[in-house]
PDB file of C-alpha atoms in Angstrom:
ATOM      1  CA  MET A   1      -0.011  -0.217   0.066  1.00  0.00           C
ATOM      2  CA  THR A   2       1.059   3.763  -0.691  1.00  0.00           C
ATOM      3  CA  LEU A   3       0.637   6.331   1.167  1.00  0.00           C
ATOM      4  CA  ALA A   4       0.731   9.313  -0.794  1.00  0.00           C
ATOM      5  CA  ALA A   5      -1.443  12.350   1.003  1.00  0.00           C
ATOM      6  CA  VAL A   6      -1.751  13.371   4.776  1.00  0.00           C
ATOM      7  CA  VAL A   7      -4.705  15.055   6.440  1.00  0.00           C
ATOM      8  CA  PHE A   8      -3.798  17.132   9.470  1.00  0.00           C
ATOM      9  CA  ASP A   9      -6.477  17.471  12.498  1.00  0.00           C
ATOM     10  CA  MET A  10      -6.095  21.242  13.414  1.00  0.00           C
ATOM     11  CA  ASP A  11      -7.026  21.866  17.387  1.00  0.00           C
ATOM     12  CA  GLY A  12      -4.500  20.364  19.085  1.00  0.00           C
ATOM     13  CA  VAL A  13      -2.535  19.021  16.517  1.00  0.00           C
ATOM     14  CA  LEU A  14      -1.272  22.434  14.621  1.00  0.00           C
ATOM     15  CA  VAL A  15      -2.362  25.281  17.494  1.00  0.00           C
ATOM     16  CA  GLU A  16      -3.233  25.196  20.904  1.00  0.00           C
ATOM     17  CA  SER A  17      -6.789  25.760  21.475  1.00  0.00           C
ATOM     18  CA  GLU A  18      -8.639  22.980  22.938  1.00  0.00           C
ATOM     19  CA  HIS A  19      -9.074  25.002  25.864  1.00  0.00           C
ATOM     20  CA  LEU A  20     -10.499  28.058  24.271  1.00  0.00           C
ATOM     21  CA  TRP A  21     -13.280  25.945  22.967  1.00  0.00           C
ATOM     22  CA  GLU A  22     -13.982  24.649  26.657  1.00  0.00           C
ATOM     23  CA  ARG A  23     -13.584  28.066  27.549  1.00  0.00           C
ATOM     24  CA  ASN A  24     -16.409  29.629  25.205  1.00  0.00           C
ATOM     25  CA  TRP A  25     -18.764  26.598  25.572  1.00  0.00           C
ATOM     26  CA  SER A  26     -18.678  26.978  29.500  1.00  0.00           C
ATOM     27  CA  ALA A  27     -19.044  30.709  29.099  1.00  0.00           C
ATOM     28  CA  TYR A  28     -22.137  30.290  27.028  1.00  0.00           C
ATOM     29  CA  ALA A  29     -23.796  27.721  29.434  1.00  0.00           C
ATOM     30  CA  ALA A  30     -22.670  30.374  32.289  1.00  0.00           C
ATOM     31  CA  ALA A  31     -24.706  33.250  30.594  1.00  0.00           C
ATOM     32  CA  HIS A  32     -27.768  30.842  30.861  1.00  0.00           C
ATOM     33  CA  GLY A  33     -27.447  29.724  34.243  1.00  0.00           C
ATOM     34  CA  ALA A  34     -25.980  26.201  33.546  1.00  0.00           C
ATOM     35  CA  THR A  35     -22.664  24.584  34.375  1.00  0.00           C
ATOM     36  CA  TRP A  36     -20.359  23.035  31.882  1.00  0.00           C
ATOM     37  CA  SER A  37     -18.162  20.416  33.328  1.00  0.00           C
ATOM     38  CA  PRO A  38     -15.372  18.271  31.684  1.00  0.00           C
ATOM     39  CA  GLU A  39     -17.429  15.594  31.049  1.00  0.00           C
ATOM     40  CA  ASP A  40     -19.203  17.976  28.979  1.00  0.00           C
ATOM     41  CA  THR A  41     -16.584  18.769  26.951  1.00  0.00           C
ATOM     42  CA  ALA A  42     -15.034  15.499  26.281  1.00  0.00           C
ATOM     43  CA  ALA A  43     -18.796  14.839  24.977  1.00  0.00           C
ATOM     44  CA  CYS A  44     -18.524  17.368  22.619  1.00  0.00           C
ATOM     45  CA  GLN A  45     -14.881  17.128  21.574  1.00  0.00           C
ATOM     46  CA  GLY A  46     -14.738  16.071  17.796  1.00  0.00           C
ATOM     47  CA  LYS A  47     -18.578  16.882  17.251  1.00  0.00           C
ATOM     48  CA  SER A  48     -19.400  19.249  14.128  1.00  0.00           C
ATOM     49  CA  ALA A  49     -20.594  22.899  14.976  1.00  0.00           C
ATOM     50  CA  PRO A  50     -24.084  22.210  14.514  1.00  0.00           C
ATOM     51  CA  GLU A  51     -23.770  18.884  16.734  1.00  0.00           C
ATOM     52  CA  TRP A  52     -21.912  20.859  19.615  1.00  0.00           C
ATOM     53  CA  ALA A  53     -24.312  23.716  19.439  1.00  0.00           C
ATOM     54  CA  ALA A  54     -27.380  21.665  19.797  1.00  0.00           C
ATOM     55  CA  TYR A  55     -25.868  20.178  23.167  1.00  0.00           C
ATOM     56  CA  LEU A  56     -24.787  23.203  24.336  1.00  0.00           C
ATOM     57  CA  ALA A  57     -27.982  24.794  23.906  1.00  0.00           C
ATOM     58  CA  GLY A  58     -29.828  22.192  25.454  1.00  0.00           C
ATOM     59  CA  LEU A  59     -27.572  21.885  28.310  1.00  0.00           C
ATOM     60  CA  SER A  60     -28.185  25.459  28.499  1.00  0.00           C
ATOM     61  CA  GLY A  61     -31.977  25.432  28.699  1.00  0.00           C
ATOM     62  CA  VAL A  62     -32.407  27.002  25.247  1.00  0.00           C
ATOM     63  CA  PRO A  63     -32.874  23.880  23.235  1.00  0.00           C
ATOM     64  CA  ASP A  64     -34.521  25.863  20.071  1.00  0.00           C
ATOM     65  CA  ARG A  65     -31.321  28.465  20.083  1.00  0.00           C
ATOM     66  CA  GLY A  66     -28.733  26.445  18.370  1.00  0.00           C
ATOM     67  CA  ASP A  67     -27.896  28.583  15.826  1.00  0.00           C
ATOM     68  CA  ASP A  68     -27.180  31.605  18.484  1.00  0.00           C
ATOM     69  CA  ALA A  69     -25.053  29.122  20.595  1.00  0.00           C
ATOM     70  CA  GLU A  70     -23.042  28.392  17.580  1.00  0.00           C
ATOM     71  CA  ARG A  71     -22.915  32.145  16.589  1.00  0.00           C
ATOM     72  CA  ALA A  72     -21.692  32.903  20.188  1.00  0.00           C
ATOM     73  CA  VAL A  73     -18.889  30.198  20.457  1.00  0.00           C
ATOM     74  CA  VAL A  74     -17.504  30.907  16.741  1.00  0.00           C
ATOM     75  CA  ASN A  75     -17.162  34.417  17.140  1.00  0.00           C
ATOM     76  CA  GLY A  76     -15.404  34.039  20.389  1.00  0.00           C
ATOM     77  CA  MET A  77     -13.242  31.875  18.942  1.00  0.00           C
ATOM     78  CA  ILE A  78     -12.340  34.094  16.281  1.00  0.00           C
ATOM     79  CA  THR A  79     -11.794  36.730  18.470  1.00  0.00           C
ATOM     80  CA  ALA A  80      -9.457  34.727  20.699  1.00  0.00           C
ATOM     81  CA  VAL A  81      -7.375  33.652  17.621  1.00  0.00           C
ATOM     82  CA  ARG A  82      -6.949  37.315  15.914  1.00  0.00           C
ATOM     83  CA  GLU A  83      -5.848  38.104  19.716  1.00  0.00           C
ATOM     84  CA  GLY A  84      -3.066  35.473  19.728  1.00  0.00           C
ATOM     85  CA  GLN A  85      -4.882  33.342  21.942  1.00  0.00           C
ATOM     86  CA  ALA A  86      -4.532  30.051  19.879  1.00  0.00           C
ATOM     87  CA  PRO A  87      -0.735  29.815  19.047  1.00  0.00           C
ATOM     88  CA  LEU A  88       0.969  27.233  16.895  1.00  0.00           C
ATOM     89  CA  LEU A  89       2.335  24.457  18.889  1.00  0.00           C
ATOM     90  CA  ASP A  90       6.140  23.634  18.644  1.00  0.00           C
ATOM     91  CA  GLY A  91       7.163  22.230  15.085  1.00  0.00           C
ATOM     92  CA  ALA A  92       3.519  22.232  14.109  1.00  0.00           C
ATOM     93  CA  ALA A  93       4.292  24.553  11.035  1.00  0.00           C
ATOM     94  CA  ALA A  94       7.711  22.907  10.006  1.00  0.00           C
ATOM     95  CA  MET A  95       5.523  19.268  10.201  1.00  0.00           C
ATOM     96  CA  VAL A  96       2.963  20.748   7.690  1.00  0.00           C
ATOM     97  CA  ARG A  97       5.655  22.638   5.315  1.00  0.00           C
ATOM     98  CA  ASP A  98       7.850  19.638   5.138  1.00  0.00           C
ATOM     99  CA  VAL A  99       5.109  17.127   4.335  1.00  0.00           C
ATOM    100  CA  ALA A 100       3.240  19.574   2.060  1.00  0.00           C
ATOM    101  CA  ALA A 101       6.753  19.347   0.038  1.00  0.00           C
ATOM    102  CA  ARG A 102       6.362  16.011  -0.366  1.00  0.00           C
ATOM    103  CA  VAL A 103       2.427  15.189  -0.728  1.00  0.00           C
ATOM    104  CA  PRO A 104      -0.783  16.691  -0.900  1.00  0.00           C
ATOM    105  CA  VAL A 105      -2.131  17.653   2.485  1.00  0.00           C
ATOM    106  CA  ALA A 106      -5.669  18.540   3.687  1.00  0.00           C
ATOM    107  CA  LEU A 107      -7.073  19.404   6.759  1.00  0.00           C
ATOM    108  CA  ALA A 108      -9.996  17.623   8.501  1.00  0.00           C
ATOM    109  CA  SER A 109     -11.113  19.612  11.353  1.00  0.00           C
ATOM    110  CA  SER A 110     -14.580  19.801  13.835  1.00  0.00           C
ATOM    111  CA  ALA A 111     -14.030  23.422  13.812  1.00  0.00           C
ATOM    112  CA  ALA A 112     -16.597  25.846  12.173  1.00  0.00           C
ATOM    113  CA  ARG A 113     -15.351  26.968   8.555  1.00  0.00           C
ATOM    114  CA  PRO A 114     -14.695  30.546   9.812  1.00  0.00           C
ATOM    115  CA  VAL A 115     -12.733  29.524  12.714  1.00  0.00           C
ATOM    116  CA  ILE A 116     -10.651  27.279  10.234  1.00  0.00           C
ATOM    117  CA  ASP A 117      -9.933  30.146   8.088  1.00  0.00           C
ATOM    118  CA  ALA A 118      -8.901  32.346  10.601  1.00  0.00           C
ATOM    119  CA  VAL A 119      -6.337  29.999  12.217  1.00  0.00           C
ATOM    120  CA  LEU A 120      -4.769  29.403   9.291  1.00  0.00           C
ATOM    121  CA  ALA A 121      -4.640  33.003   7.922  1.00  0.00           C
ATOM    122  CA  ALA A 122      -3.543  33.854  11.344  1.00  0.00           C
ATOM    123  CA  HIS A 123      -0.468  31.549  11.240  1.00  0.00           C
ATOM    124  CA  GLY A 124       0.461  31.892   7.461  1.00  0.00           C
ATOM    125  CA  LEU A 125      -0.542  28.221   6.721  1.00  0.00           C
ATOM    126  CA  SER A 126      -3.446  28.580   4.213  1.00  0.00           C
ATOM    127  CA  SER A 127      -1.518  27.957   1.068  1.00  0.00           C
ATOM    128  CA  ALA A 128       0.201  24.905   2.539  1.00  0.00           C
ATOM    129  CA  PHE A 129      -2.956  23.048   2.348  1.00  0.00           C
ATOM    130  CA  THR A 130      -4.771  21.615  -1.009  1.00  0.00           C
ATOM    131  CA  THR A 131      -7.944  21.641   0.618  1.00  0.00           C
ATOM    132  CA  THR A 132      -9.882  21.827   4.085  1.00  0.00           C
ATOM    133  CA  VAL A 133     -12.694  20.561   5.333  1.00  0.00           C
ATOM    134  CA  SER A 134     -14.954  21.173   8.346  1.00  0.00           C
ATOM    135  CA  SER A 135     -17.196  18.528   9.705  1.00  0.00           C
ATOM    136  CA  ALA A 136     -20.210  20.729   9.472  1.00  0.00           C
ATOM    137  CA  GLU A 137     -19.276  20.382   5.787  1.00  0.00           C
ATOM    138  CA  VAL A 138     -20.325  16.464   5.823  1.00  0.00           C
ATOM    139  CA  ALA A 139     -22.945  14.601   7.229  1.00  0.00           C
ATOM    140  CA  ARG A 140     -21.589  13.724  10.647  1.00  0.00           C
ATOM    141  CA  GLY A 141     -18.877  15.037  12.904  1.00  0.00           C
ATOM    142  CA  LYS A 142     -16.047  12.524  14.629  1.00  0.00           C
ATOM    143  CA  PRO A 143     -15.603   9.870  15.583  1.00  0.00           C
ATOM    144  CA  SER A 144     -17.823   9.373  12.345  1.00  0.00           C
ATOM    145  CA  PRO A 145     -15.066   8.978   9.527  1.00  0.00           C
ATOM    146  CA  ASP A 146     -17.247  11.439   6.920  1.00  0.00           C
ATOM    147  CA  VAL A 147     -14.878  14.151   7.658  1.00  0.00           C
ATOM    148  CA  TYR A 148     -11.991  12.148   6.708  1.00  0.00           C
ATOM    149  CA  LEU A 149     -13.281  10.564   3.933  1.00  0.00           C
ATOM    150  CA  GLU A 150     -14.262  13.723   2.123  1.00  0.00           C
ATOM    151  CA  ALA A 151     -10.746  15.137   2.752  1.00  0.00           C
ATOM    152  CA  ALA A 152      -9.397  12.043   1.143  1.00  0.00           C
ATOM    153  CA  ALA A 153     -11.867  12.467  -1.647  1.00  0.00           C
ATOM    154  CA  ARG A 154     -10.859  16.171  -2.293  1.00  0.00           C
ATOM    155  CA  LEU A 155      -7.062  14.917  -2.506  1.00  0.00           C
ATOM    156  CA  GLY A 156      -8.097  12.241  -4.960  1.00  0.00           C
ATOM    157  CA  ARG A 157      -7.376   9.473  -2.640  1.00  0.00           C
ATOM    158  CA  THR A 158      -9.019   6.812  -0.710  1.00  0.00           C
ATOM    159  CA  GLY A 159      -8.650   6.750   3.057  1.00  0.00           C
ATOM    160  CA  THR A 160      -6.204   3.989   3.145  1.00  0.00           C
ATOM    161  CA  GLU A 161      -3.669   5.912   0.769  1.00  0.00           C
ATOM    162  CA  CYS A 162      -3.621   8.686   3.696  1.00  0.00           C
ATOM    163  CA  LEU A 163      -1.886   9.367   6.648  1.00  0.00           C
ATOM    164  CA  ALA A 164      -3.753  11.290   9.598  1.00  0.00           C
ATOM    165  CA  VAL A 165      -2.273  12.759  12.715  1.00  0.00           C
ATOM    166  CA  GLU A 166      -5.026  13.313  15.333  1.00  0.00           C
ATOM    167  CA  ASP A 167      -4.603  14.522  19.298  1.00  0.00           C
ATOM    168  CA  SER A 168      -8.397  13.400  20.413  1.00  0.00           C
ATOM    169  CA  SER A 169      -9.965  10.182  21.273  1.00  0.00           C
ATOM    170  CA  ASN A 170     -13.191  10.765  18.865  1.00  0.00           C
ATOM    171  CA  GLY A 171     -10.502  12.179  16.177  1.00  0.00           C
ATOM    172  CA  ILE A 172      -8.343   9.154  16.151  1.00  0.00           C
ATOM    173  CA  ARG A 173     -11.490   6.885  15.898  1.00  0.00           C
ATOM    174  CA  ALA A 174     -12.732   8.928  12.711  1.00  0.00           C
ATOM    175  CA  ALA A 175      -9.207   8.728  10.756  1.00  0.00           C
ATOM    176  CA  ALA A 176      -9.307   4.764  11.856  1.00  0.00           C
ATOM    177  CA  ALA A 177     -12.701   4.402  10.944  1.00  0.00           C
ATOM    178  CA  ALA A 178     -12.093   6.172   7.382  1.00  0.00           C
ATOM    179  CA  GLY A 179      -9.308   3.671   6.896  1.00  0.00           C
ATOM    180  CA  LEU A 180      -6.101   5.969   7.371  1.00  0.00           C
ATOM    181  CA  THR A 181      -3.066   5.130   9.009  1.00  0.00           C
ATOM    182  CA  VAL A 182      -3.130   7.380  12.325  1.00  0.00           C
ATOM    183  CA  VAL A 183      -0.300   9.183  13.988  1.00  0.00           C
ATOM    184  CA  ALA A 184      -1.752  10.136  17.332  1.00  0.00           C
ATOM    185  CA  LEU A 185      -0.174  13.025  19.035  1.00  0.00           C
ATOM    186  CA  PRO A 186      -2.133  12.794  22.506  1.00  0.00           C
ATOM    187  CA  ASN A 187      -2.844  16.181  23.897  1.00  0.00           C
ATOM    188  CA  PRO A 188      -1.330  16.090  27.509  1.00  0.00           C
ATOM    189  CA  ALA A 189      -4.834  18.242  28.822  1.00  0.00           C
ATOM    190  CA  TYR A 190      -7.061  16.267  27.067  1.00  0.00           C
ATOM    191  CA  PRO A 191      -5.725  12.734  26.923  1.00  0.00           C
ATOM    192  CA  PRO A 192      -7.143  10.411  24.374  1.00  0.00           C
ATOM    193  CA  GLN A 193      -8.589   7.012  25.815  1.00  0.00           C
ATOM    194  CA  CYS A 194      -6.697   3.780  25.708  1.00  0.00           C
ATOM    195  CA  ASP A 195      -9.117   2.146  23.405  1.00  0.00           C
ATOM    196  CA  ALA A 196      -8.663   5.209  20.982  1.00  0.00           C
ATOM    197  CA  LEU A 197      -4.867   4.919  21.350  1.00  0.00           C
ATOM    198  CA  ALA A 198      -4.927   1.494  20.455  1.00  0.00           C
ATOM    199  CA  LEU A 199      -6.146   2.248  16.874  1.00  0.00           C
ATOM    200  CA  ALA A 200      -2.953   4.454  16.187  1.00  0.00           C
ATOM    201  CA  THR A 201      -0.158   3.072  14.326  1.00  0.00           C
ATOM    202  CA  ASP A 202       2.177   5.450  16.055  1.00  0.00           C
ATOM    203  CA  ILE A 203       2.317   7.764  18.746  1.00  0.00           C
ATOM    204  CA  ALA A 204       4.234  10.799  18.476  1.00  0.00           C
ATOM    205  CA  ALA A 205       5.522  12.448  21.532  1.00  0.00           C
ATOM    206  CA  SER A 206       5.800  16.098  19.811  1.00  0.00           C
ATOM    207  CA  ASN A 207       5.142  17.455  16.544  1.00  0.00           C
ATOM    208  CA  ASP A 208       8.840  17.178  15.458  1.00  0.00           C
ATOM    209  CA  ASP A 209       8.397  13.342  16.240  1.00  0.00           C
ATOM    210  CA  ALA A 210       5.125  13.237  14.263  1.00  0.00           C
ATOM    211  CA  ARG A 211       6.795  15.012  11.349  1.00  0.00           C
ATOM    212  CA  ALA A 212       9.419  12.324  11.368  1.00  0.00           C
ATOM    213  CA  LEU A 213       7.371   9.699  11.641  1.00  0.00           C
ATOM    214  CA  LEU A 214       5.293  10.849   8.612  1.00  0.00           C
ATOM    215  CA  LEU A 215       8.419  11.477   6.449  1.00  0.00           C
ATOM    216  CA  ALA A 216       9.472   7.897   7.450  1.00  0.00           C
ATOM    217  CA  HIS A 217       5.954   6.495   6.205  1.00  0.00           C
ATOM    218  CA  LEU A 218       5.858   8.579   3.240  1.00  0.00           C
ATOM    219  CA  GLY A 219       9.144   7.444   2.193  1.00  0.00           C
ATOM    220  CA  GLY A 220       8.469   3.561   2.847  1.00  0.00           C
ATOM    221  CA  GLU A 221      11.033   3.477   5.718  1.00  0.00           C
ATOM    222  CA  ARG A 222       8.066   2.689   7.956  1.00  0.00           C
ATOM    223  CA  GLN A 223       5.063   0.372   7.507  1.00  0.00           C
ATOM    224  CA  PRO A 224       1.433   1.035   8.554  1.00  0.00           C
ATOM    225  CA  GLU A 225       1.543  -2.304  10.247  1.00  0.00           C
ATOM    226  CA  GLY A 226       4.672  -1.166  12.162  1.00  0.00           C
ATOM    227  CA  ALA A 227       4.679  -1.317  15.991  1.00  0.00           C
ATOM    228  CA  ARG A 228       3.581   1.857  17.766  1.00  0.00           C
ATOM    229  CA  ARG A 229       6.127   3.831  19.623  1.00  0.00           C
TER     230      ARG A 229
END
């Protein structure tokens, strides 16, 4: 099997932003007299914007105001990005650019389209990606495979011809379900569950480590069925 493309997640892989989602979800809930818990964050990680907005609106006691919940959180995220609160993770830019110099790369993110565009523009990475896909643009968010299947298709590839880099449980599950070879990059603040990690071919300790693993796979020096690190 030839691996000929790479699909990256965004939050927690390229930028340090998972906490910003939690902050904005919590703020919306608090404004409506509700409490947002770590369990709620775990439940929403990987969900598409319409999915988490419906969850947030329901928890906040305004189940008919999903659009309002989505708008408030997305606006809060874009403001945070523009204020520099979502910095690139160490080694992320080099990882993307070095891989993009070898094969086409895509982004498969649970973030809403305006947030994806704001993040990539803020860090000068827009041109590195052949295509980007928000899970709001497919039928189902992660852990369903839809966003990864769409990203692979836009690259002209099947899932089995692609590598993925993911940090979360639902992201790893989504990429694996789509047939991609997964390099897990565990988020230390929101660590993936053991059953999800077991789906990854490799576990990277950093973006620099993930970059080396991706290039090794693309160069044929590492096989998808190889032992995990």
